[in-house]
Every structure is written in structure tokens, then in C-alpha cells.
Coordinates of C-alpha atoms in Angstrom, one line a residue:
M87 CA -9.7 30.5 -20.9
A88 CA -9.5 31.4 -17.2
R89 CA -8.7 29.0 -14.4
T90 CA -10.5 29.7 -11.2
L91 CA -9.8 28.6 -7.6
H92 CA -13.0 28.9 -5.6
A93 CA -13.3 28.3 -1.8
D94 CA -16.6 28.6 -0.1
G95 CA -16.2 29.5 3.6
T96 CA -19.7 28.5 4.4
T97 CA -19.9 25.0 2.9
G98 CA -16.2 24.3 2.9
K99 CA -16.2 23.3 -0.7
V100 CA -13.1 24.0 -2.8
F101 CA -12.8 23.5 -6.5
I102 CA -10.5 24.5 -9.4
Y103 CA -12.0 24.7 -12.9
K104 CA -11.1 25.9 -16.4
N105 CA -14.0 28.0 -17.8
D106 CA -15.4 31.5 -17.8
A107 CA -18.6 30.4 -16.0
A108 CA -19.5 31.6 -12.5
P109 CA -18.4 29.4 -9.6
S110 CA -22.0 28.5 -8.8
T111 CA -22.0 26.4 -12.1
Y112 CA -19.6 23.9 -10.5
E113 CA -20.9 24.0 -6.9
T114 CA -22.4 20.5 -7.4
P115 CA -20.8 19.2 -10.6
T116 CA -22.6 16.9 -13.1
G117 CA -21.1 14.6 -15.7
P118 CA -20.7 17.1 -18.5
Q119 CA -18.8 19.5 -16.2
L120 CA -16.2 17.0 -15.0
G121 CA -14.0 17.8 -18.0
D122 CA -13.6 21.4 -16.9
L123 CA -12.6 20.4 -13.3
H124 CA -9.0 20.2 -12.2
F125 CA -10.2 19.5 -8.6
H126 CA -13.4 19.4 -6.6
S127 CA -13.6 18.6 -2.9
D128 CA -16.8 16.6 -3.4
L129 CA -15.0 14.1 -5.7
S130 CA -12.8 11.2 -4.7
Y131 CA -9.1 11.0 -5.6
L132 CA -6.1 8.7 -5.4
G133 CA -2.9 10.4 -4.2
N134 CA 0.4 8.7 -4.9
A135 CA 2.1 8.4 -1.5
Q136 CA 5.0 6.0 -2.2
V137 CA 6.9 4.8 -5.2
I138 CA 8.9 1.5 -5.1
D139 CA 11.6 1.1 -7.7
V140 CA 13.4 -2.2 -7.3
T141 CA 15.4 -4.7 -9.4
L142 CA 15.0 -8.4 -8.8
T143 CA 17.3 -11.2 -9.9
H144 CA 15.4 -14.2 -10.9
P145 CA 17.4 -17.5 -10.6
E146 CA 18.1 -19.9 -13.4
R147 CA 15.4 -22.4 -14.1
T148 CA 16.9 -25.5 -15.6
R149 CA 15.1 -27.7 -18.1
S150 CA 14.3 -31.3 -17.1
S151 CA 17.0 -33.9 -17.4
S152 CA 14.4 -36.5 -18.6
T153 CA 13.1 -36.8 -22.1
S154 CA 10.2 -38.3 -24.0
K155 CA 9.9 -39.6 -27.5
G156 CA 7.1 -39.0 -30.0
L157 CA 5.2 -41.6 -32.0
F158 CA 7.6 -44.2 -33.5
G159 CA 10.5 -42.5 -31.7
S160 CA 10.8 -39.8 -34.5
T161 CA 11.0 -36.9 -32.1
T162 CA 12.6 -36.4 -28.7
W163 CA 11.8 -33.5 -26.3
Y164 CA 12.5 -32.6 -22.8
N165 CA 9.7 -33.1 -20.3
P166 CA 8.1 -29.9 -19.0
R167 CA 9.1 -28.6 -15.6
Q168 CA 7.0 -26.0 -13.7
G169 CA 7.4 -24.1 -10.4
T170 CA 6.6 -21.0 -8.5
E171 CA 8.4 -18.7 -6.1
T172 CA 7.5 -15.6 -4.1
Y173 CA 9.8 -12.6 -3.4
D174 CA 9.6 -9.7 -1.0
L175 CA 10.4 -6.5 -3.0
A176 CA 10.0 -3.9 -0.3
S177 CA 8.0 -3.0 2.8
H178 CA 5.5 -0.2 3.2
G179 CA 4.1 1.7 6.2
F180 CA 0.4 1.9 5.5
G181 CA -0.5 -1.0 7.7
R182 CA -3.2 -2.1 5.3
V183 CA -3.7 -3.2 1.6
V184 CA -3.9 0.0 -0.5
P185 CA -4.6 0.6 -4.2
F186 CA -1.5 0.2 -6.3
I187 CA -0.4 0.0 -9.9
P188 CA 2.8 -2.0 -10.9
F189 CA 4.7 -1.1 -14.0
Y190 CA 7.2 -3.1 -16.1
G191 CA 9.0 -1.0 -18.6
S192 CA 6.7 1.9 -19.6
A193 CA 3.5 0.0 -19.2
Q194 CA 1.1 -1.2 -16.6
M195 CA 2.0 -4.7 -15.5
P196 CA -0.9 -7.1 -15.6
S197 CA -0.9 -10.2 -13.4
G198 CA 1.1 -12.9 -15.2
T199 CA 3.3 -10.6 -17.2
V200 CA 5.9 -12.6 -19.1
V201 CA 9.3 -11.2 -18.3
Q202 CA 11.4 -13.8 -20.1
Q203 CA 11.0 -16.3 -22.9
V204 CA 13.5 -18.7 -24.4
G205 CA 11.9 -20.9 -27.0
E206 CA 8.7 -22.1 -25.5
S207 CA 10.0 -21.8 -22.0
A208 CA 8.7 -18.7 -20.1
R209 CA 8.8 -16.9 -16.8
A210 CA 5.7 -14.9 -15.7
V211 CA 5.5 -12.4 -12.8
S212 CA 2.6 -11.0 -10.8
I213 CA 3.0 -8.1 -8.3
F214 CA 0.7 -8.0 -5.2
V215 CA 0.5 -6.0 -2.0
T216 CA -0.1 -7.2 1.6
G217 CA -0.7 -5.1 4.7
T218 CA 3.0 -4.6 5.1
A219 CA 4.9 -5.4 1.9
I220 CA 5.1 -5.4 -1.9
R221 CA 5.7 -8.9 -3.2
A222 CA 6.4 -10.6 -6.5
F223 CA 5.0 -14.0 -7.5
E224 CA 6.9 -15.9 -10.2
N225 CA 5.4 -18.8 -12.2
W226 CA 7.8 -20.5 -14.6
V227 CA 7.7 -23.4 -17.0
T228 CA 10.5 -25.0 -19.1
F229 CA 10.3 -27.2 -22.1
D230 CA 13.4 -27.8 -24.3
D231 CA 15.2 -24.6 -23.1
T232 CA 16.7 -23.6 -19.8
L233 CA 15.7 -20.1 -18.5
P234 CA 19.0 -18.3 -17.6
A235 CA 19.1 -16.1 -14.5
I236 CA 17.8 -12.6 -15.3
T237 CA 17.5 -9.2 -13.5
R238 CA 14.4 -7.2 -14.1
R239 CA 13.2 -3.8 -12.9
Y240 CA 9.8 -3.3 -11.3
R241 CA 8.1 -0.1 -10.3
V242 CA 5.1 0.0 -8.0
F243 CA 3.0 3.1 -7.2
L244 CA 1.1 3.0 -3.9
F245 CA -1.9 5.3 -3.5
E246 CA -3.5 6.9 -0.5
T247 CA -7.3 6.7 -0.7
L248 CA -8.5 10.3 -0.6
F249 CA -12.2 9.5 -0.5
A250 CA -13.3 11.2 2.7
P251 CA -12.5 14.6 4.0
S252 CA -10.3 14.8 7.1
G253 CA -10.1 17.5 9.7
N254 CA -11.6 21.0 9.5
E255 CA -9.1 22.7 7.1
S256 CA -10.9 23.9 4.0
I257 CA -7.9 25.6 2.4
R258 CA -4.4 26.4 3.5
I259 CA -1.6 28.2 1.6
E260 CA 2.0 28.6 2.7
P261 CA 5.2 29.3 0.7
S262 CA 6.0 25.5 0.5
L263 CA 2.5 24.0 1.1
F264 CA -0.9 24.0 -0.4
R265 CA -3.8 22.0 0.9
A266 CA -7.5 22.2 0.1
G267 CA -10.7 20.2 0.4
F268 CA -9.9 18.9 3.9
G269 CA -6.8 17.1 2.8
K270 CA -7.9 15.8 -0.6
L271 CA -5.8 18.2 -2.5
S272 CA -2.2 18.5 -1.2
T273 CA 1.2 19.3 -2.5
A274 CA 2.3 16.2 -0.5
Y275 CA 0.7 13.9 -3.1
R276 CA 1.1 13.2 -6.8
Y277 CA -2.1 12.4 -8.6
L278 CA -3.0 10.0 -11.4
R279 CA -4.1 12.0 -14.4
E280 CA -4.5 11.4 -18.1
S281 CA -1.9 13.1 -20.3
A282 CA -0.8 13.5 -23.9
A283 CA 2.8 13.2 -22.6
P284 CA 2.5 10.2 -20.3
D285 CA 4.8 8.6 -17.8
V286 CA 3.2 5.2 -18.3
F287 CA 0.2 3.6 -20.0
V288 CA -2.7 1.8 -18.3
T289 CA -5.8 -0.2 -19.6
A290 CA -8.8 -1.9 -18.2
G291 CA -9.0 -4.2 -21.3
K292 CA -7.4 -7.6 -21.8
T293 CA -3.7 -7.9 -22.4
A294 CA -3.4 -11.5 -23.6
D295 CA -5.0 -13.9 -26.0
V296 CA -4.8 -17.7 -26.6
Q297 CA -5.3 -19.3 -30.0
S298 CA -4.4 -22.8 -31.2
G299 CA -2.6 -23.5 -27.9
G300 CA -0.4 -20.4 -28.3
L301 CA -0.2 -17.3 -26.2
K302 CA 0.2 -13.6 -27.2
V303 CA 0.7 -10.8 -24.7
V304 CA 0.5 -7.1 -25.6
L305 CA 1.2 -4.5 -23.0
P306 CA -1.0 -1.3 -22.6
D307 CA 1.6 0.8 -24.5
G308 CA 1.4 -1.5 -27.5
T309 CA 4.6 -3.4 -26.8
L310 CA 4.6 -7.1 -27.8
A311 CA 5.7 -8.8 -24.6
M312 CA 5.4 -12.4 -25.8
Q313 CA 4.1 -14.5 -28.8
S314 CA 4.6 -18.2 -28.9
A315 CA 5.4 -19.9 -32.1
T316 CA 2.0 -21.8 -32.2
Y317 CA -0.2 -18.7 -31.8
T318 CA -2.4 -18.1 -34.8
G319 CA -4.7 -15.3 -33.7
S320 CA -4.7 -11.6 -34.5
F321 CA -4.9 -10.0 -31.1
A322 CA -3.5 -6.4 -31.2
G323 CA -3.9 -5.5 -27.6
S324 CA -6.4 -3.1 -25.8
P325 CA -6.2 0.6 -26.2
G326 CA -4.2 2.1 -23.3
R327 CA -4.5 5.5 -21.7
G328 CA -1.4 7.6 -21.1
V329 CA -1.2 8.9 -17.6
R330 CA 1.2 11.0 -15.6
I331 CA 1.7 10.5 -11.9

């Protein structure tokens, strides 16, 4: 099946589609036609403009030195300790908060992703973006076990919002450059797209479940990130989509 690049010098529209139909079919695309389109200048896109790949060493979180006893003194346990800390991972030059997707391992990293568990003690991390920096927020809790210091790798993809056309350049082709759709399509960007051979997995569904006071976390690629001993549910995670960037 043919792939067609069409540029209209009158309207400035540029689109690439996979079909044998005439270009006029895709001049103003409707829902059923979107599956044929590789690009259309009337649509909005996210272009990956920066990738942050960083390792962070989280410090040791020591269990409490105080203990409590159960009824009739039959059981002794260490009292819970809880705390938070925020880290700067890297700076960025956008000057504003931009769309981003953090990844831990091969899967999208939801807020509160558990990156360490020892017994019932756990350390959870959330990634967020400010106008100038990418930051990590750590929330930890200890029970009977100390959390040793650990080093974890985080990747953050920052996206340029290619929603509105810019300039008056409908299409431009050079030996090392291709731009179309007034900057929306450019070899300077990498685009988020669904793939059968994905780089990572993402999901809009829930990634955690609580039952009987226990917690279970399943990442978008199906990886079991955490399941506490008291969890009694049957949560299997939400279906994830494989994407390439």
C-alpha cells in the first residue's frame, strides 16, 4: 500500500498517509481516517525535545530505636518512622512546566512508585517538573526493618507542545533536515507513537490496589513492583500500551 506525502501550496496543509486514496480524502481528516495518517498539520503533536537519564542515591532510612508491645506483652515491634525528601535531578531550559513522562525500568513511572521494599518498610518516589528543573520527591516509612541506601535510575522525557503552527514554512527539505506543517513535523524531534516493538509502556489506568490494609503495585509493563504480605486482593494491573519515542 502506497505512502503519500502531500503538501498544498494554497492552504499550507501537509500530510503523510498510508492508503491508495486521493489526497483530497485526507484534506480534513475524520476519526476513521486517523489510523491511516502518519502526520497531518491540522493535528496536535508532542515532540520529544529532551531526555534526562540520571541515577540517584537515596540515603539509608533507619528504623526507629523505640519499640511497642502487643496485648499482654506477647509481641514487640519497632515503632513506625516516616519522612520525605526532595531532590533536584537535572535542570531544563524550557522556562515553563512542559508535558513529561518519567520512566522507572521499562515502564511509565506513576506518582508514588515503590522503588525499595524491605519487609513492610518501603520507599516511594514521585517525579515532577517545575519551570526550570526535574525533581524527585521521596516518601519513606520504616517498620521493623531499616531501608539501606540504594541507587536507582530514572529517565524523564520532556515534550515540546507542537499544538500551534509557527512561522510561514509549509514544507522544507534539505540533506540533513526535514520540516513540515509549520514546524509541527521536524527531524529535530522524536515523537511518541504506539509500537509493537516498544521502548517503554504507558497506561492511563490505575497501577495500585489496596485490600485488607495491604498494597499491591503493578507497573504498565506488567511488572510486579510491590505486594505487601497483608494484601489479599487480585489486582493484575491495567493494560499498558507499548510506545516508541
